[in-house]
Amino acid sequence: MGRDVEQGAFSREDRLHYRQKVRRCLDVFALMLDDFGFDADRPMTGLEIELNLMDPAAEPAMRNDEILADIADPLFQTELGRFNLELNAEPRLIEGAGFADYERDLRSSLDRADARAASSDARIVLVGILPTLTERHLVADNLSTAARYRVLNDQIVGARGEDIELDIRGVERLRTHTDSIAPEAACTSLQFHLQVAPDSFADYWNASQAIAGVQVAVGANSPYLYGRQLWAETRIALFQQATDTRPDELKAQGVRPRVWFGERWITSIFDLFEENVRYFPPLLPICEDEDPVEVLHAGGVPELAELRLHNGTVYRWNRPVYDIMNGRPHLRVENRVLPAGPTVVDMLANAAFYFGLARGLAEADRPIWSQLTFSSAEENFHAAARRGMDAVLHWPRLGDVPVTKLVLDTLLPTAATGLDRFGVAPAERDRLLGIIEQRCRTGRNGAVWQTETVWAAEHHRGMERDAALRHMVQRYAELQRKNEPVHTWPVD
């Protein structure tokens, strides 16, 4: 939800008008899907990376406004917390040396931003949850100053009507309450965008849902929160709980959460937008002047602003996106399951694995979603978030299988086939998928490196947990800048 929102109080009339406008947009969207020229000739890709700002004591640096002003680059934006930034890479094709171009541009942007951050006594850290965050950091006063974040906070907390409970049981347990959505700011993600044609959107979304657990298992990088070791990818549980608008009674009634895996395979992108409208009340009932019916009848491209805003407040792990670029509408799958980090090359390995595997499965002769139940895909997702590289997932014809064996024996060849169909240069394909292969062979991703390093600091250096986390984060930041894959990092 990247729009500027100034309004903080909404009337009943606002909500009624918005609801009517959203349904009008949905009707127009259905007409467009039947007979409109969406841009899908060459599938563009995109990356978004959410960043943490860290001070010299390895604590979050609440300085994003001044650092963003110093960076002065439109590719960088604020995020929910004052210790967050977001980097949006320029969209591009991944054919040929596209991944190498991504790597060069991302490293250049991050190096430049890190140099600017240094002038404010801060560093940029790419990690799913900054391990040194505590409850005193994640409070409403540390939300970013942009009005839209305060409005969103007020609407979510107001819809719930009571404090938000966080209860995450992992290796250790965290149980606490918060009176704001500030803990969501701890969740810093890596998001992939893949442009697809309307008639193939369902295949790509279904494939993305089927592999979400595998992605999380091999890419987990968020094992700590508030000083406790929780899930390998704690970000999954934290994000769902920190934005939950449902009190316990609505949960017991089966009301759907706004952070949602979904509940079925789909046959059209329309299924997802229609579910969003049918199941979720508006959080930000803000209307624009456009009449989408008039625009469509006049031969124009409707913005569908209200539908897009509503879609942005339903946090699917694979989100459908309608957007307009250069006057042409297009559709994208926004894959949101992964954490940021550990390095640029690790994130691009994750990207190559996702783009290749999604295409390989979406274009397979026998769809994976015709063999895997949706409930199994969701169970895989949560098992992977809890266990990471040690997860055992269910897969058609294999039954319950360790995720590392599943990736090595079955999914890496499929990902390679998908990258070949994109026209990715073989050297780039092999370099990036080779990183995924080595993670599986060594059993080490970002979460494993973090927990091993903290364990060594506690048991070999005699450090208390807080000191061990600070030591680990400072070492992490040093190794991150070398851009060597995390499976090669020493534990010391």
GROMACS .gro file of C-alpha atoms in nm:
model
  492
    1MET     CA    1   0.000   0.000   0.000
    2GLY     CA    2   0.232   0.268  -0.132
    3ARG     CA    3  -0.018   0.551  -0.185
    4ASP     CA    4  -0.005   0.879   0.000
    5VAL     CA    5  -0.303   0.883   0.234
    6GLU     CA    6  -0.376   1.187   0.444
    7GLN     CA    7  -0.728   1.118   0.564
    8GLY     CA    8  -0.755   0.957   0.905
    9ALA     CA    9  -1.128   0.943   0.978
   10PHE     CA   10  -1.382   0.788   0.744
   11SER     CA   11  -1.758   0.834   0.753
   12ARG     CA   12  -2.028   0.578   0.684
   13GLU     CA   13  -2.088   0.754   0.354
   14ASP     CA   14  -1.718   0.714   0.266
   15ARG     CA   15  -1.738   0.342   0.328
   16LEU     CA   16  -2.061   0.295   0.136
   17HIS     CA   17  -1.937   0.494  -0.163
   18TYR     CA   18  -1.606   0.307  -0.162
   19ARG     CA   19  -1.776  -0.031  -0.146
   20GLN     CA   20  -1.992   0.063  -0.446
   21LYS     CA   21  -1.688   0.192  -0.634
   22VAL     CA   22  -1.485  -0.123  -0.566
   23ARG     CA   23  -1.765  -0.341  -0.702
   24ARG     CA   24  -1.793  -0.117  -1.009
   25CYS     CA   25  -1.419  -0.157  -1.065
   26LEU     CA   26  -1.451  -0.534  -1.026
   27ASP     CA   27  -1.722  -0.546  -1.292
   28VAL     CA   28  -1.505  -0.344  -1.529
   29PHE     CA   29  -1.207  -0.567  -1.458
   30ALA     CA   30  -1.416  -0.870  -1.556
   31LEU     CA   31  -1.504  -0.703  -1.887
   32MET     CA   32  -1.139  -0.621  -1.950
   33LEU     CA   33  -1.033  -0.980  -1.893
   34ASP     CA   34  -1.281  -1.093  -2.157
   35ASP     CA   35  -1.182  -0.844  -2.425
   36PHE     CA   36  -0.884  -0.615  -2.371
   37GLY     CA   37  -0.527  -0.594  -2.492
   38PHE     CA   38  -0.308  -0.662  -2.189
   39ASP     CA   39   0.067  -0.621  -2.228
   40ALA     CA   40   0.209  -0.974  -2.218
   41ASP     CA   41   0.432  -1.002  -2.526
   42ARG     CA   42   0.758  -1.033  -2.333
   43PRO     CA   43   0.734  -1.118  -1.961
   44MET     CA   44   0.904  -0.846  -1.759
   45THR     CA   45   1.027  -0.915  -1.406
   46GLY     CA   46   1.080  -0.693  -1.104
   47LEU     CA   47   1.236  -0.702  -0.757
   48GLU     CA   48   1.157  -0.515  -0.436
   49ILE     CA   49   1.389  -0.534  -0.137
   50GLU     CA   50   1.302  -0.405   0.208
   51LEU     CA   51   1.604  -0.288   0.404
   52ASN     CA   52   1.705  -0.238   0.767
   53LEU     CA   53   1.907   0.055   0.900
   54MET     CA   54   2.150  -0.034   1.180
   55ASP     CA   55   2.351   0.194   1.410
   56PRO     CA   56   2.709   0.125   1.534
   57ALA     CA   57   2.573  -0.062   1.839
   58ALA     CA   58   2.393  -0.306   1.601
   59GLU     CA   59   2.054  -0.162   1.703
   60PRO     CA   60   1.797  -0.026   1.456
   61ALA     CA   61   1.874   0.328   1.339
   62MET     CA   62   1.554   0.536   1.336
   63ARG     CA   63   1.672   0.769   1.061
   64ASN     CA   64   1.505   0.672   0.736
   65ASP     CA   65   1.378   1.023   0.655
   66GLU     CA   66   1.718   1.189   0.667
   67ILE     CA   67   1.892   0.897   0.495
   68LEU     CA   68   1.629   0.885   0.219
   69ALA     CA   69   1.669   1.260   0.161
   70ASP     CA   70   2.045   1.213   0.139
   71ILE     CA   71   2.016   0.920  -0.104
   72ALA     CA   72   1.788   1.130  -0.330
   73ASP     CA   73   1.708   0.834  -0.557
   74PRO     CA   74   1.346   0.760  -0.661
   75LEU     CA   75   1.423   0.386  -0.653
   76PHE     CA   76   1.438   0.413  -0.272
   77GLN     CA   77   1.125   0.474  -0.063
   78THR     CA   78   1.018   0.470   0.298
   79GLU     CA   79   0.869   0.161   0.456
   80LEU     CA   80   0.661   0.105   0.767
   81GLY     CA   81   0.930   0.155   1.033
   82ARG     CA   82   1.169   0.447   1.076
   83PHE     CA   83   1.452   0.192   1.052
   84ASN     CA   84   1.328   0.063   0.712
   85LEU     CA   85   1.379   0.158   0.349
   86GLU     CA   86   1.262  -0.011   0.030
   87LEU     CA   87   1.457  -0.047  -0.294
   88ASN     CA   88   1.263  -0.106  -0.614
   89ALA     CA   89   1.480  -0.237  -0.896
   90GLU     CA   90   1.411  -0.124  -1.250
   91PRO     CA   91   1.191  -0.391  -1.420
   92ARG     CA   92   1.364  -0.593  -1.689
   93LEU     CA   93   1.377  -0.911  -1.890
   94ILE     CA   94   1.588  -1.193  -1.746
   95GLU     CA   95   1.684  -1.337  -2.083
   96GLY     CA   96   2.053  -1.339  -2.164
   97ALA     CA   97   2.247  -1.160  -1.892
   98GLY     CA   98   1.942  -1.011  -1.721
   99PHE     CA   99   2.036  -1.149  -1.380
  100ALA     CA  100   2.389  -1.013  -1.411
  101ASP     CA  101   2.238  -0.672  -1.492
  102TYR     CA  102   2.018  -0.697  -1.184
  103GLU     CA  103   2.321  -0.783  -0.972
  104ARG     CA  104   2.529  -0.494  -1.102
  105ASP     CA  105   2.250  -0.241  -1.057
  106LEU     CA  106   2.144  -0.363  -0.713
  107ARG     CA  107   2.497  -0.365  -0.579
  108SER     CA  108   2.558  -0.018  -0.718
  109SER     CA  109   2.237   0.119  -0.564
  110LEU     CA  110   2.299  -0.045  -0.227
  111ASP     CA  111   2.664   0.063  -0.213
  112ARG     CA  112   2.564   0.421  -0.288
  113ALA     CA  113   2.285   0.413  -0.031
  114ASP     CA  114   2.512   0.257   0.230
  115ALA     CA  115   2.764   0.536   0.179
  116ARG     CA  116   2.489   0.793   0.232
  117ALA     CA  117   2.365   0.606   0.539
  118ALA     CA  118   2.717   0.613   0.683
  119SER     CA  119   2.700   0.993   0.696
  120SER     CA  120   2.405   0.945   0.936
  121ASP     CA  121   2.602   0.691   1.140
  122ALA     CA  122   2.405   0.397   1.004
  123ARG     CA  123   2.451   0.091   0.784
  124ILE     CA  124   2.215  -0.097   0.556
  125VAL     CA  125   2.148  -0.461   0.648
  126LEU     CA  126   1.962  -0.712   0.430
  127VAL     CA  127   1.793  -0.955   0.668
  128GLY     CA  128   1.441  -1.087   0.720
  129ILE     CA  129   1.420  -0.963   1.081
  130LEU     CA  130   1.694  -0.753   1.237
  131PRO     CA  131   1.791  -0.984   1.528
  132THR     CA  132   1.860  -0.701   1.773
  133LEU     CA  133   1.508  -0.557   1.756
  134THR     CA  134   1.331  -0.543   2.092
  135GLU     CA  135   0.985  -0.445   2.210
  136ARG     CA  136   1.105  -0.094   2.291
  137HIS     CA  137   1.194  -0.042   1.923
  138LEU     CA  138   0.865  -0.166   1.776
  139VAL     CA  139   0.624   0.097   1.905
  140ALA     CA  140   0.388   0.340   1.731
  141ASP     CA  141   0.631   0.633   1.776
  142ASN     CA  142   0.876   0.451   1.549
  143LEU     CA  143   0.640   0.419   1.255
  144SER     CA  144   0.758   0.618   0.953
  145THR     CA  145   0.634   0.976   0.945
  146ALA     CA  146   0.433   0.942   0.620
  147ALA     CA  147   0.066   0.982   0.707
  148ARG     CA  148  -0.042   0.664   0.528
  149TYR     CA  149   0.133   0.446   0.785
  150ARG     CA  150  -0.045   0.610   1.076
  151VAL     CA  151  -0.379   0.582   0.899
  152LEU     CA  152  -0.319   0.215   0.822
  153ASN     CA  153  -0.221   0.154   1.184
  154ASP     CA  154  -0.534   0.326   1.312
  155GLN     CA  155  -0.760   0.132   1.077
  156ILE     CA  156  -0.614  -0.211   1.159
  157VAL     CA  157  -0.608  -0.154   1.535
  158GLY     CA  158  -0.953   0.006   1.519
  159ALA     CA  159  -1.097  -0.286   1.322
  160ARG     CA  160  -0.963  -0.529   1.582
  161GLY     CA  161  -1.087  -0.320   1.875
  162GLU     CA  162  -0.820  -0.445   2.115
  163ASP     CA  163  -0.446  -0.500   2.146
  164ILE     CA  164  -0.276  -0.736   1.902
  165GLU     CA  165  -0.143  -1.058   2.052
  166LEU     CA  166   0.184  -1.208   1.932
  167ASP     CA  167   0.224  -1.574   2.022
  168ILE     CA  168   0.495  -1.762   1.832
  169ARG     CA  169   0.610  -2.104   1.949
  170GLY     CA  170   0.934  -2.223   1.796
  171VAL     CA  171   1.264  -2.338   1.942
  172GLU     CA  172   1.174  -2.086   2.214
  173ARG     CA  173   0.845  -1.908   2.273
  174LEU     CA  174   0.745  -1.544   2.239
  175ARG     CA  175   0.417  -1.423   2.384
  176THR     CA  176   0.337  -1.054   2.414
  177HIS     CA  177   0.086  -0.784   2.321
  178THR     CA  178   0.116  -0.466   2.117
  179ASP     CA  179  -0.112  -0.167   2.073
  180SER     CA  180   0.006  -0.093   1.719
  181ILE     CA  181   0.113  -0.264   1.397
  182ALA     CA  182   0.474  -0.153   1.456
  183PRO     CA  183   0.598  -0.515   1.495
  184GLU     CA  184   0.512  -0.563   1.127
  185ALA     CA  185   0.800  -0.329   1.049
  186ALA     CA  186   1.036  -0.603   1.168
  187CYS     CA  187   0.937  -0.808   0.861
  188THR     CA  188   1.168  -0.708   0.575
  189SER     CA  189   1.104  -0.905   0.260
  190LEU     CA  190   1.229  -0.977  -0.089
  191GLN     CA  191   0.948  -0.962  -0.344
  192PHE     CA  192   0.950  -1.088  -0.701
  193HIS     CA  193   0.719  -0.963  -0.976
  194LEU     CA  194   0.645  -1.169  -1.284
  195GLN     CA  195   0.433  -1.028  -1.566
  196VAL     CA  196   0.196  -1.285  -1.716
  197ALA     CA  197  -0.082  -1.299  -1.973
  198PRO     CA  198  -0.444  -1.315  -1.849
  199ASP     CA  199  -0.500  -1.666  -1.984
  200SER     CA  200  -0.192  -1.805  -1.808
  201PHE     CA  201  -0.217  -1.610  -1.480
  202ALA     CA  202  -0.392  -1.892  -1.294
  203ASP     CA  203  -0.122  -2.141  -1.392
  204TYR     CA  204   0.155  -1.914  -1.264
  205TRP     CA  205  -0.028  -1.828  -0.942
  206ASN     CA  206  -0.108  -2.192  -0.871
  207ALA     CA  207   0.252  -2.290  -0.939
  208SER     CA  208   0.374  -2.011  -0.708
  209GLN     CA  209   0.147  -2.134  -0.430
  210ALA     CA  210   0.266  -2.492  -0.476
  211ILE     CA  211   0.634  -2.397  -0.435
  212ALA     CA  212   0.596  -2.135  -0.161
  213GLY     CA  213   0.705  -2.382   0.107
  214VAL     CA  214   1.012  -2.485  -0.089
  215GLN     CA  215   1.111  -2.121  -0.140
  216VAL     CA  216   1.080  -2.045   0.230
  217ALA     CA  217   1.273  -2.354   0.337
  218VAL     CA  218   1.580  -2.283   0.125
  219GLY     CA  219   1.564  -1.903   0.167
  220ALA     CA  220   1.479  -1.870   0.540
  221ASN     CA  221   1.665  -1.585   0.710
  222SER     CA  222   1.458  -1.473   1.012
  223PRO     CA  223   1.520  -1.698   1.315
  224TYR     CA  224   1.524  -1.433   1.592
  225LEU     CA  225   1.274  -1.185   1.734
  226TYR     CA  226   1.295  -1.000   2.066
  227GLY     CA  227   1.603  -1.202   2.154
  228ARG     CA  228   1.434  -1.540   2.114
  229GLN     CA  229   1.501  -1.814   1.859
  230LEU     CA  230   1.163  -1.894   1.707
  231TRP     CA  231   1.097  -2.023   1.354
  232ALA     CA  232   1.356  -2.049   1.076
  233GLU     CA  233   1.140  -1.787   0.899
  234THR     CA  234   0.970  -1.614   1.193
  235ARG     CA  235   0.864  -1.336   0.956
  236ILE     CA  236   0.576  -1.555   0.831
  237ALA     CA  237   0.411  -1.587   1.172
  238LEU     CA  238   0.493  -1.231   1.278
  239PHE     CA  239   0.347  -1.069   0.968
  240GLN     CA  240   0.025  -1.266   0.996
  241GLN     CA  241  -0.024  -1.187   1.364
  242ALA     CA  242   0.089  -0.823   1.361
  243THR     CA  243  -0.169  -0.720   1.100
  244ASP     CA  244  -0.457  -0.939   1.217
  245THR     CA  245  -0.782  -0.743   1.234
  246ARG     CA  246  -0.971  -1.032   1.397
  247PRO     CA  247  -1.033  -1.069   1.770
  248ASP     CA  248  -1.040  -1.425   1.900
  249GLU     CA  249  -1.415  -1.461   1.846
  250LEU     CA  250  -1.389  -1.390   1.473
  251LYS     CA  251  -1.096  -1.630   1.444
  252ALA     CA  252  -1.311  -1.898   1.606
  253GLN     CA  253  -1.585  -1.829   1.350
  254GLY     CA  254  -1.341  -1.894   1.066
  255VAL     CA  255  -1.317  -1.533   0.943
  256ARG     CA  256  -1.026  -1.513   0.703
  257PRO     CA  257  -0.706  -1.329   0.804
  258ARG     CA  258  -0.582  -1.036   0.593
  259VAL     CA  259  -0.243  -1.206   0.568
  260TRP     CA  260  -0.365  -1.505   0.378
  261PHE     CA  261  -0.229  -1.808   0.198
  262GLY     CA  262  -0.565  -1.863   0.029
  263GLU     CA  263  -0.785  -2.169   0.031
  264ARG     CA  264  -0.811  -2.308  -0.324
  265TRP     CA  265  -0.648  -2.336  -0.663
  266ILE     CA  266  -0.785  -2.082  -0.909
  267THR     CA  267  -0.892  -2.077  -1.274
  268SER     CA  268  -0.858  -1.700  -1.333
  269ILE     CA  269  -0.701  -1.392  -1.175
  270PHE     CA  270  -1.059  -1.272  -1.133
  271ASP     CA  271  -1.108  -1.538  -0.864
  272LEU     CA  272  -0.856  -1.362  -0.640
  273PHE     CA  273  -0.986  -1.009  -0.685
  274GLU     CA  274  -1.342  -1.131  -0.634
  275GLU     CA  275  -1.245  -1.311  -0.313
  276ASN     CA  276  -1.074  -0.996  -0.185
  277VAL     CA  277  -1.391  -0.794  -0.240
  278ARG     CA  278  -1.623  -1.062  -0.103
  279TYR     CA  279  -1.430  -1.153   0.213
  280PHE     CA  280  -1.250  -0.842   0.332
  281PRO     CA  281  -1.406  -0.514   0.450
  282PRO     CA  282  -1.230  -0.196   0.335
  283LEU     CA  283  -0.949  -0.059   0.551
  284LEU     CA  284  -0.893   0.262   0.354
  285PRO     CA  285  -1.219   0.372   0.186
  286ILE     CA  286  -1.066   0.641  -0.035
  287CYS     CA  287  -1.233   0.713  -0.370
  288GLU     CA  288  -1.096   0.876  -0.683
  289ASP     CA  289  -1.295   1.073  -0.939
  290GLU     CA  290  -1.259   0.823  -1.225
  291ASP     CA  291  -1.567   0.640  -1.348
  292PRO     CA  292  -1.410   0.318  -1.482
  293VAL     CA  293  -1.716   0.234  -1.693
  294GLU     CA  294  -1.697   0.566  -1.877
  295VAL     CA  295  -1.322   0.528  -1.932
  296LEU     CA  296  -1.363   0.178  -2.070
  297HIS     CA  297  -1.648   0.279  -2.304
  298ALA     CA  298  -1.439   0.571  -2.427
  299GLY     CA  299  -1.160   0.332  -2.526
  300GLY     CA  300  -0.930   0.428  -2.240
  301VAL     CA  301  -0.748   0.222  -1.979
  302PRO     CA  302  -0.924   0.238  -1.641
  303GLU     CA  303  -0.702   0.296  -1.338
  304LEU     CA  304  -0.935   0.089  -1.115
  305ALA     CA  305  -0.785   0.283  -0.824
  306GLU     CA  306  -1.026   0.164  -0.558
  307LEU     CA  307  -0.989  -0.203  -0.652
  308ARG     CA  308  -0.612  -0.172  -0.655
  309LEU     CA  309  -0.606   0.004  -0.318
  310HIS     CA  310  -0.828  -0.262  -0.164
  311ASN     CA  311  -0.610  -0.536  -0.316
  312GLY     CA  312  -0.309  -0.371  -0.152
  313THR     CA  313  -0.461  -0.417   0.194
  314VAL     CA  314  -0.512  -0.793   0.154
  315TYR     CA  315  -0.171  -0.945   0.214
  316ARG     CA  316  -0.163  -1.263   0.010
  317TRP     CA  317   0.173  -1.438   0.001
  318ASN     CA  318   0.128  -1.449  -0.377
  319ARG     CA  319  -0.064  -1.135  -0.463
  320PRO     CA  320  -0.239  -1.062  -0.794
  321VAL     CA  321  -0.149  -0.723  -0.939
  322TYR     CA  322  -0.322  -0.510  -1.201
  323ASP     CA  323  -0.106  -0.218  -1.315
  324ILE     CA  324  -0.054   0.020  -1.605
  325MET     CA  325   0.278   0.101  -1.767
  326ASN     CA  326   0.328   0.326  -2.067
  327GLY     CA  327  -0.046   0.340  -2.118
  328ARG     CA  328  -0.094  -0.039  -2.136
  329PRO     CA  329  -0.244  -0.254  -1.860
  330HIS     CA  330  -0.072  -0.568  -1.745
  331LEU     CA  331  -0.103  -0.841  -1.482
  332ARG     CA  332   0.164  -0.963  -1.243
  333VAL     CA  333   0.215  -1.230  -0.981
  334GLU     CA  334   0.379  -1.064  -0.680
  335ASN     CA  335   0.566  -1.335  -0.490
  336ARG     CA  336   0.604  -1.217  -0.129
  337VAL     CA  337   0.714  -1.523   0.069
  338LEU     CA  338   1.089  -1.459   0.105
  339PRO     CA  339   1.297  -1.251   0.347
  340ALA     CA  340   1.559  -1.000   0.239
  341GLY     CA  341   1.924  -1.108   0.228
  342PRO     CA  342   2.167  -1.239   0.310
  343THR     CA  343   2.352  -1.101   0.003
  344VAL     CA  344   2.261  -0.965  -0.338
  345VAL     CA  345   2.384  -1.285  -0.504
  346ASP     CA  346   2.182  -1.499  -0.260
  347MET     CA  347   1.869  -1.299  -0.341
  348LEU     CA  348   1.928  -1.337  -0.713
  349ALA     CA  349   1.977  -1.711  -0.667
  350ASN     CA  350   1.637  -1.711  -0.495
  351ALA     CA  351   1.498  -1.512  -0.787
  352ALA     CA  352   1.636  -1.751  -1.048
  353PHE     CA  353   1.497  -2.047  -0.854
  354TYR     CA  354   1.153  -1.887  -0.828
  355PHE     CA  355   1.122  -1.758  -1.185
  356GLY     CA  356   1.255  -2.081  -1.334
  357LEU     CA  357   1.053  -2.314  -1.114
  358ALA     CA  358   0.730  -2.114  -1.155
  359ARG     CA  359   0.761  -2.125  -1.532
  360GLY     CA  360   0.869  -2.488  -1.543
  361LEU     CA  361   0.568  -2.596  -1.336
  362ALA     CA  362   0.319  -2.356  -1.495
  363GLU     CA  363   0.397  -2.494  -1.839
  364ALA     CA  364   0.424  -2.860  -1.739
  365ASP     CA  365   0.210  -3.113  -1.924
  366ARG     CA  366   0.050  -3.226  -1.599
  367PRO     CA  367  -0.008  -2.935  -1.360
  368ILE     CA  368   0.135  -2.977  -1.010
  369TRP     CA  369  -0.190  -2.840  -0.865
  370SER     CA  370  -0.381  -3.131  -1.016
  371GLN     CA  371  -0.166  -3.366  -0.804
  372LEU     CA  372  -0.109  -3.167  -0.482
  373THR     CA  373  -0.398  -3.067  -0.260
  374PHE     CA  374  -0.420  -2.701  -0.169
  375SER     CA  375  -0.418  -2.789   0.200
  376SER     CA  376  -0.089  -2.977   0.148
  377ALA     CA  377   0.063  -2.672  -0.018
  378GLU     CA  378  -0.038  -2.460   0.283
  379GLU     CA  379   0.092  -2.718   0.530
  380ASN     CA  380   0.422  -2.727   0.339
  381PHE     CA  381   0.443  -2.348   0.365
  382HIS     CA  382   0.409  -2.341   0.743
  383ALA     CA  383   0.628  -2.647   0.797
  384ALA     CA  384   0.902  -2.479   0.592
  385ALA     CA  385   0.869  -2.154   0.787
  386ARG     CA  386   0.911  -2.344   1.114
  387ARG     CA  387   1.190  -2.582   1.016
  388GLY     CA  388   1.370  -2.423   0.722
  389MET     CA  389   1.634  -2.650   0.574
  390ASP     CA  390   1.523  -2.931   0.807
  391ALA     CA  391   1.166  -2.926   0.679
  392VAL     CA  392   0.998  -3.239   0.546
  393LEU     CA  393   0.743  -3.151   0.278
  394HIS     CA  394   0.474  -3.348   0.098
  395TRP     CA  395   0.515  -3.380  -0.279
  396PRO     CA  396   0.324  -3.578  -0.543
  397ARG     CA  397   0.460  -3.927  -0.614
  398LEU     CA  398   0.728  -3.877  -0.346
  399GLY     CA  399   0.519  -3.854  -0.033
  400ASP     CA  400   0.692  -3.687   0.262
  401VAL     CA  401   1.044  -3.593   0.159
  402PRO     CA  402   1.323  -3.377   0.307
  403VAL     CA  403   1.316  -3.044   0.128
  404THR     CA  404   1.685  -3.062   0.039
  405LYS     CA  405   1.633  -3.395  -0.139
  406LEU     CA  406   1.322  -3.261  -0.313
  407VAL     CA  407   1.514  -2.960  -0.445
  408LEU     CA  408   1.826  -3.152  -0.549
  409ASP     CA  409   1.656  -3.446  -0.716
  410THR     CA  410   1.338  -3.294  -0.859
  411LEU     CA  411   1.302  -2.918  -0.855
  412LEU     CA  412   1.640  -2.785  -0.967
  413PRO     CA  413   1.609  -2.956  -1.308
  414THR     CA  414   1.259  -2.808  -1.345
  415ALA     CA  415   1.390  -2.462  -1.254
  416ALA     CA  416   1.669  -2.498  -1.509
  417THR     CA  417   1.414  -2.586  -1.778
  418GLY     CA  418   1.207  -2.279  -1.686
  419LEU     CA  419   1.508  -2.048  -1.705
  420ASP     CA  420   1.595  -2.192  -2.045
  421ARG     CA  421   1.244  -2.100  -2.163
  422PHE     CA  422   1.306  -1.743  -2.045
  423GLY     CA  423   1.625  -1.743  -2.251
  424VAL     CA  424   1.857  -1.701  -1.952
  425ALA     CA  425   2.222  -1.746  -2.045
  426PRO     CA  426   2.337  -2.097  -1.943
  427ALA     CA  427   2.630  -1.959  -1.742
  428GLU     CA  428   2.396  -1.737  -1.537
  429ARG     CA  429   2.147  -2.021  -1.495
  430ASP     CA  430   2.414  -2.257  -1.365
  431ARG     CA  431   2.583  -1.997  -1.142
  432LEU     CA  432   2.264  -1.898  -0.960
  433LEU     CA  433   2.098  -2.239  -0.938
  434GLY     CA  434   2.436  -2.370  -0.822
  435ILE     CA  435   2.401  -2.152  -0.514
  436ILE     CA  436   2.066  -2.314  -0.434
  437GLU     CA  437   2.224  -2.655  -0.490
  438GLN     CA  438   2.510  -2.582  -0.251
  439ARG     CA  439   2.275  -2.449   0.016
  440CYS     CA  440   2.096  -2.783   0.002
  441ARG     CA  441   2.417  -2.986   0.005
  442THR     CA  442   2.568  -2.793   0.299
  443GLY     CA  443   2.235  -2.752   0.480
  444ARG     CA  444   2.311  -2.385   0.538
  445ASN     CA  445   2.097  -2.084   0.454
  446GLY     CA  446   2.079  -1.748   0.630
  447ALA     CA  447   1.876  -1.879   0.923
  448VAL     CA  448   2.118  -2.166   0.983
  449TRP     CA  449   2.421  -1.935   0.970
  450GLN     CA  450   2.259  -1.696   1.218
  451THR     CA  451   2.169  -1.965   1.471
  452GLU     CA  452   2.506  -2.142   1.439
  453THR     CA  453   2.691  -1.815   1.491
  454VAL     CA  454   2.485  -1.718   1.796
  455TRP     CA  455   2.531  -2.069   1.943
  456ALA     CA  456   2.909  -2.043   1.893
  457ALA     CA  457   2.916  -1.697   2.053
  458GLU     CA  458   2.721  -1.823   2.355
  459HIS     CA  459   2.906  -2.151   2.403
  460HIS     CA  460   3.259  -2.073   2.281
  461ARG     CA  461   3.285  -1.704   2.371
  462GLY     CA  462   3.069  -1.715   2.682
  463MET     CA  463   2.840  -1.436   2.564
  464GLU     CA  464   2.489  -1.374   2.691
  465ARG     CA  465   2.215  -1.383   2.428
  466ASP     CA  466   2.197  -1.005   2.373
  467ALA     CA  467   2.573  -0.977   2.325
  468ALA     CA  468   2.577  -1.285   2.101
  469LEU     CA  469   2.309  -1.133   1.878
  470ARG     CA  470   2.499  -0.805   1.848
  471HIS     CA  471   2.818  -0.992   1.763
  472MET     CA  472   2.635  -1.200   1.503
  473VAL     CA  473   2.465  -0.902   1.338
  474GLN     CA  474   2.790  -0.705   1.312
  475ARG     CA  475   2.964  -1.005   1.159
  476TYR     CA  476   2.667  -1.059   0.927
  477ALA     CA  477   2.690  -0.699   0.804
  478GLU     CA  478   3.061  -0.739   0.730
  479LEU     CA  479   3.019  -1.063   0.537
  480GLN     CA  480   2.716  -0.930   0.349
  481ARG     CA  481   2.925  -0.664   0.181
  482LYS     CA  482   3.155  -0.922   0.026
  483ASN     CA  483   2.858  -1.063  -0.171
  484GLU     CA  484   2.968  -1.423  -0.125
  485PRO     CA  485   2.681  -1.674  -0.088
  486VAL     CA  486   2.581  -1.741   0.272
  487HIS     CA  487   2.657  -2.113   0.249
  488THR     CA  488   3.027  -2.015   0.220
  489TRP     CA  489   3.031  -1.788   0.526
  490PRO     CA  490   3.250  -1.896   0.818
  491VAL     CA  491   3.098  -1.943   1.162
  492ASP     CA  492   3.332  -1.772   1.409
   0.00000   0.00000   0.00000
